[in-house]
Coordinates of C-alpha atoms and ligand atoms in Angstrom, one line a residue:
M1 CA -21.3 17.2 4.8
A2 CA -17.2 18.1 4.8
E3 CA -15.5 18.0 1.9
N4 CA -11.9 17.5 2.0
T5 CA -10.2 21.2 1.5
S6 CA -7.3 19.6 3.9
K7 CA -4.8 16.9 2.0
N8 CA -3.1 15.8 5.2
A9 CA -1.9 12.0 3.9
I10 CA -0.1 9.3 5.9
V11 CA 1.5 6.6 3.3
T12 CA 3.6 3.8 5.0
G13 CA 5.8 1.5 2.3
A14 CA 7.7 4.7 1.8
S15 CA 11.1 3.6 1.4
S16 CA 10.3 2.3 -2.6
G17 CA 8.8 0.7 -5.1
I18 CA 4.5 2.9 -4.7
G19 CA 5.0 3.8 -1.6
A20 CA 7.6 6.4 -2.4
A21 CA 6.1 7.5 -6.0
T22 CA 2.9 7.9 -4.4
V23 CA 4.6 9.8 -2.3
R24 CA 5.8 12.0 -5.3
Q25 CA 2.5 11.9 -6.8
L26 CA 1.5 12.4 -4.0
R27 CA 3.5 15.9 -3.2
S28 CA 3.6 17.0 -6.5
D29 CA -0.4 17.6 -6.0
G30 CA -0.8 19.9 -3.7
W31 CA -0.9 17.7 -0.2
N32 CA 0.8 17.1 2.9
V33 CA 2.8 14.1 3.2
I34 CA 4.0 12.2 6.5
A35 CA 6.1 9.4 4.8
V36 CA 6.1 6.4 7.2
A37 CA 8.7 3.3 6.6
R38 CA 11.1 1.1 8.3
R39 CA 14.6 2.9 7.0
E40 CA 16.0 6.6 7.8
D41 CA 18.5 7.0 4.6
R42 CA 16.1 6.5 1.5
L43 CA 13.4 8.1 4.1
A44 CA 15.5 11.3 3.8
H45 CA 16.4 10.9 0.4
L46 CA 12.3 10.8 -0.6
A47 CA 12.2 14.0 2.3
Q48 CA 15.1 16.0 0.4
D49 CA 13.7 15.2 -3.0
T50 CA 10.1 15.6 -2.3
G51 CA 9.5 17.8 1.0
A52 CA 7.5 15.5 2.1
T53 CA 7.6 14.8 5.6
P54 CA 9.6 11.4 7.0
F55 CA 9.1 9.0 9.6
A56 CA 11.0 6.3 10.6
A57 CA 8.8 3.7 11.7
D58 CA 7.7 -0.2 11.6
I59 CA 4.3 -0.4 11.3
T60 CA 4.2 -4.3 12.5
K61 CA 5.7 -2.7 16.1
D62 CA 2.5 -0.8 17.8
D63 CA 4.9 1.2 19.8
D64 CA 5.8 2.3 16.7
V65 CA 2.8 3.4 15.5
A66 CA 1.6 4.2 18.8
R67 CA 4.8 7.0 18.3
L68 CA 3.7 7.3 14.8
R69 CA -0.7 8.9 15.8
A70 CA 1.7 11.4 18.5
F71 CA 3.6 12.6 15.2
A72 CA 1.5 12.7 13.2
T73 CA -2.0 14.9 14.9
D74 CA 0.8 17.0 15.9
T75 CA 2.3 17.8 12.5
F76 CA -1.2 17.9 10.4
A77 CA -2.9 20.0 13.4
P78 CA -1.9 23.1 12.0
S79 CA -3.4 22.0 8.2
G80 CA -6.5 20.8 10.1
G81 CA -6.0 17.0 11.3
V82 CA -4.8 14.1 9.3
D83 CA -8.0 12.9 6.5
T84 CA -6.2 10.7 4.1
V85 CA -4.2 6.5 5.7
I86 CA -2.4 5.0 1.7
N87 CA -1.6 1.8 2.9
I88 CA 0.6 1.0 0.9
A89 CA 3.4 -1.2 3.1
G90 CA 3.6 -5.1 2.6
G91 CA 4.8 -7.5 0.2
A92 CA 5.7 -11.2 -0.2
R93 CA 8.8 -12.9 0.2
G94 CA 7.9 -17.2 -1.5
V95 CA 6.8 -18.7 -3.9
D96 CA 6.1 -22.1 -2.6
T97 CA 3.7 -24.2 -2.5
V98 CA 1.2 -25.1 -0.2
A99 CA 3.6 -28.3 0.6
N100 CA 6.8 -26.7 1.1
A101 CA 5.5 -23.5 2.9
Q102 CA 8.1 -21.7 4.8
E103 CA 6.2 -20.0 7.3
E104 CA 8.0 -18.3 9.1
D105 CA 7.4 -16.3 5.0
W106 CA 3.8 -17.3 5.8
E107 CA 3.9 -15.6 9.5
W108 CA 5.9 -12.5 7.6
M109 CA 2.6 -11.4 5.8
Y110 CA 0.4 -12.2 7.4
R111 CA 1.8 -9.7 10.0
V112 CA 2.9 -6.8 8.0
N113 CA -0.2 -7.3 5.3
V114 CA -3.0 -7.7 6.9
L115 CA -1.9 -7.3 11.2
G116 CA -0.1 -3.6 9.8
T117 CA -2.2 -2.6 8.2
M118 CA -4.8 -3.4 11.4
K119 CA -3.0 -1.8 13.6
V120 CA -2.5 1.4 11.5
L121 CA -6.3 2.4 10.7
K122 CA -6.9 1.0 14.5
A123 CA -5.0 3.9 15.7
F124 CA -6.1 6.4 13.1
L125 CA -9.4 6.0 12.6
P126 CA -10.7 8.1 15.6
A127 CA -9.2 10.8 14.6
L128 CA -10.8 10.4 10.4
R129 CA -13.9 10.6 12.6
E130 CA -13.3 13.3 14.3
H131 CA -12.5 15.1 11.0
G132 CA -15.6 14.5 9.2
Y133 CA -14.6 13.1 6.4
G134 CA -11.4 10.8 5.4
T135 CA -10.3 8.5 3.0
V136 CA -8.6 5.4 3.7
L137 CA -6.4 3.7 1.1
N138 CA -5.4 -0.4 0.9
L139 CA -2.9 -1.3 -1.5
T140 CA -3.5 -4.5 -2.4
S141 CA -2.8 -7.3 -4.9
T142 CA -4.5 -9.6 -7.6
A143 CA -3.1 -11.9 -5.8
G144 CA -5.8 -10.7 -3.3
H145 CA -8.5 -11.1 -5.6
T146 CA -7.1 -15.2 -7.3
T147 CA -4.7 -17.4 -6.5
Y148 CA -1.5 -18.7 -8.4
E149 CA 0.6 -21.8 -7.9
G150 CA 3.5 -20.8 -5.5
G151 CA 1.1 -17.7 -4.2
G152 CA -0.3 -19.6 -1.9
G153 CA 1.0 -17.4 1.1
Y154 CA 1.2 -14.4 -0.2
S155 CA -2.4 -14.8 -2.0
A156 CA -3.8 -16.0 1.7
A157 CA -2.6 -13.0 3.0
K158 CA -3.9 -10.1 0.4
F159 CA -6.9 -12.0 0.7
G160 CA -6.9 -11.2 4.5
Q161 CA -6.2 -7.4 2.9
H162 CA -8.4 -7.4 1.3
A163 CA -11.1 -8.7 3.0
L164 CA -10.0 -6.1 6.3
T165 CA -10.8 -3.6 3.9
G166 CA -14.5 -4.7 2.7
A167 CA -15.2 -5.0 5.8
L168 CA -14.6 -1.2 6.7
R169 CA -15.5 0.3 3.9
L170 CA -18.9 -1.4 5.9
E171 CA -17.7 -0.3 8.9
E172 CA -16.9 3.1 8.3
A173 CA -19.6 4.7 5.4
E174 CA -21.2 6.2 8.1
N175 CA -18.5 8.1 8.9
N176 CA -18.4 9.5 6.0
I177 CA -15.2 7.1 5.1
R178 CA -14.4 6.1 1.8
V179 CA -12.7 3.4 2.0
I180 CA -10.9 2.6 -1.9
E181 CA -8.5 -0.6 -2.7
V182 CA -5.9 -0.9 -5.5
A183 CA -4.8 -4.4 -6.2
P184 CA -1.7 -3.7 -9.0
G185 CA -0.8 -7.2 -11.5
M186 CA 2.4 -7.0 -12.5
V187 CA 4.2 -3.8 -11.7
A188 CA 8.2 -4.1 -12.7
T189 CA 9.9 -2.7 -9.1
E190 CA 13.4 -1.9 -7.8
E191 CA 12.7 -4.6 -4.6
F192 CA 9.6 -6.4 -4.4
T193 CA 10.2 -9.4 -7.0
L194 CA 13.9 -9.3 -5.5
N195 CA 12.9 -9.6 -1.3
R196 CA 10.4 -12.1 -3.0
L197 CA 13.0 -14.3 -4.0
G198 CA 15.7 -13.8 -1.0
G199 CA 17.6 -11.3 -2.4
N200 CA 18.4 -13.1 -6.1
Q201 CA 18.5 -11.1 -9.0
E202 CA 18.7 -13.2 -12.1
A203 CA 16.0 -14.3 -10.6
A204 CA 14.3 -12.3 -10.0
D205 CA 14.7 -9.8 -13.6
K206 CA 13.6 -13.7 -15.4
V207 CA 10.1 -12.8 -13.6
Y208 CA 10.0 -9.8 -16.1
Q209 CA 11.6 -11.3 -18.9
G210 CA 9.9 -10.6 -22.3
V211 CA 7.0 -8.2 -21.2
E212 CA 5.8 -5.2 -22.9
K213 CA 5.9 -3.0 -20.0
P214 CA 5.2 -4.5 -17.4
L215 CA 3.3 -1.2 -14.7
T216 CA 5.9 0.6 -13.2
A217 CA 5.5 2.3 -9.5
E218 CA 5.2 5.6 -10.5
D219 CA 1.6 3.9 -12.3
V220 CA 0.3 2.9 -9.7
A221 CA 1.0 6.4 -8.3
G222 CA -0.7 8.0 -10.8
V223 CA -3.5 5.5 -9.8
V224 CA -3.4 6.6 -5.8
G225 CA -2.6 9.6 -7.2
Y226 CA -6.0 10.3 -9.0
A227 CA -8.2 7.8 -6.7
V228 CA -7.9 10.0 -3.6
G229 CA -8.0 13.5 -4.9
L230 CA -11.3 12.4 -6.2
P231 CA -14.1 14.6 -4.7
H232 CA -15.0 13.3 -1.6
H233 CA -18.6 11.7 -2.6
I234 CA -16.5 9.7 -5.0
N235 CA -16.1 6.2 -3.9
L236 CA -13.8 4.2 -6.5
D237 CA -14.5 1.0 -3.7
Q238 CA -11.6 -1.7 -5.6
I239 CA -9.7 -0.6 -8.6
V240 CA -7.5 -3.5 -10.8
L241 CA -4.7 -2.6 -13.1
R242 CA -2.4 -4.7 -14.9
P243 CA -0.2 -4.6 -18.5
V244 CA -1.8 -5.4 -21.3
A245 CA 0.4 -8.0 -21.0
Q246 CA -0.9 -10.3 -17.8
A247 CA -4.9 -10.5 -19.5
A248 CA -5.2 -12.9 -15.8
A249 CA -2.6 -13.7 -13.0
H250 CA -3.0 -17.0 -15.2
K251 CA -2.5 -15.8 -19.2
L252 CA 1.5 -13.7 -19.0
I253 CA 2.3 -12.4 -22.1
R254 CA 6.4 -12.7 -23.0
R255 CA 7.8 -11.9 -25.9
Ligands
8X3_1 C1 1.7 -8.5 -7.3 C2 1.5 -9.1 -8.3 O1 1.3 -11.3 -10.2 O2 3.5 -11.3 -8.0 O3 1.7 -7.9 -5.8 O4 0.8 -12.1 -7.5 S1 2.0 -10.9 -8.6

């Protein structure tokens, strides 16, 4: 059976946070990386710093995903083709209760976390199968495994992404494709909570106030790099990571 000798990865959500940190991690581990995000300026900086190949695309748009597939096929053809797809693109909008749900936020979260992941996978699974082996890594969240008040919309999307990841693992094992889920709890990044709270920096800062060492994007990227770097027969199929201060979604220690 083929071993993972080529290291050609696509990383979505690469413009900031865990996505950008994952690109940095993989590049320093010797991977060839196509870094995908909507924001070209940020990608250009990341590419300059890391030597990753930037590709501007919105993974919720079919035309963009088709362009990405064509580009990745050409780019990686000389080095053995795409073997690893890392879906980091996603996010949260709002902390509304179900009673007060903002429907456009819920739709956005479903589109980016679930449908975006599905579209990227649909585009690349034929290439991974043809390759003889492959790795898919989906970044979900502890919110995809448990619920909390105000988290209904985000959890609904992340539970959905978690579910598609589980189905995919069953479907693709016979094609020698391993499917890894990484589900982080509290991670302090520049944008995640800020975006979720509509750009309110003060409110975003409060979320992490007094929490000793929330996870960083680099912490998560290190775990992602480890999981995809293992020999191909080892599938860390579900990895949940949290800061020690967050023993559960409902138990966060603030000092
Ligand atoms: C982020 C984790 O706790 O904000 O994916 O839902 S949480």
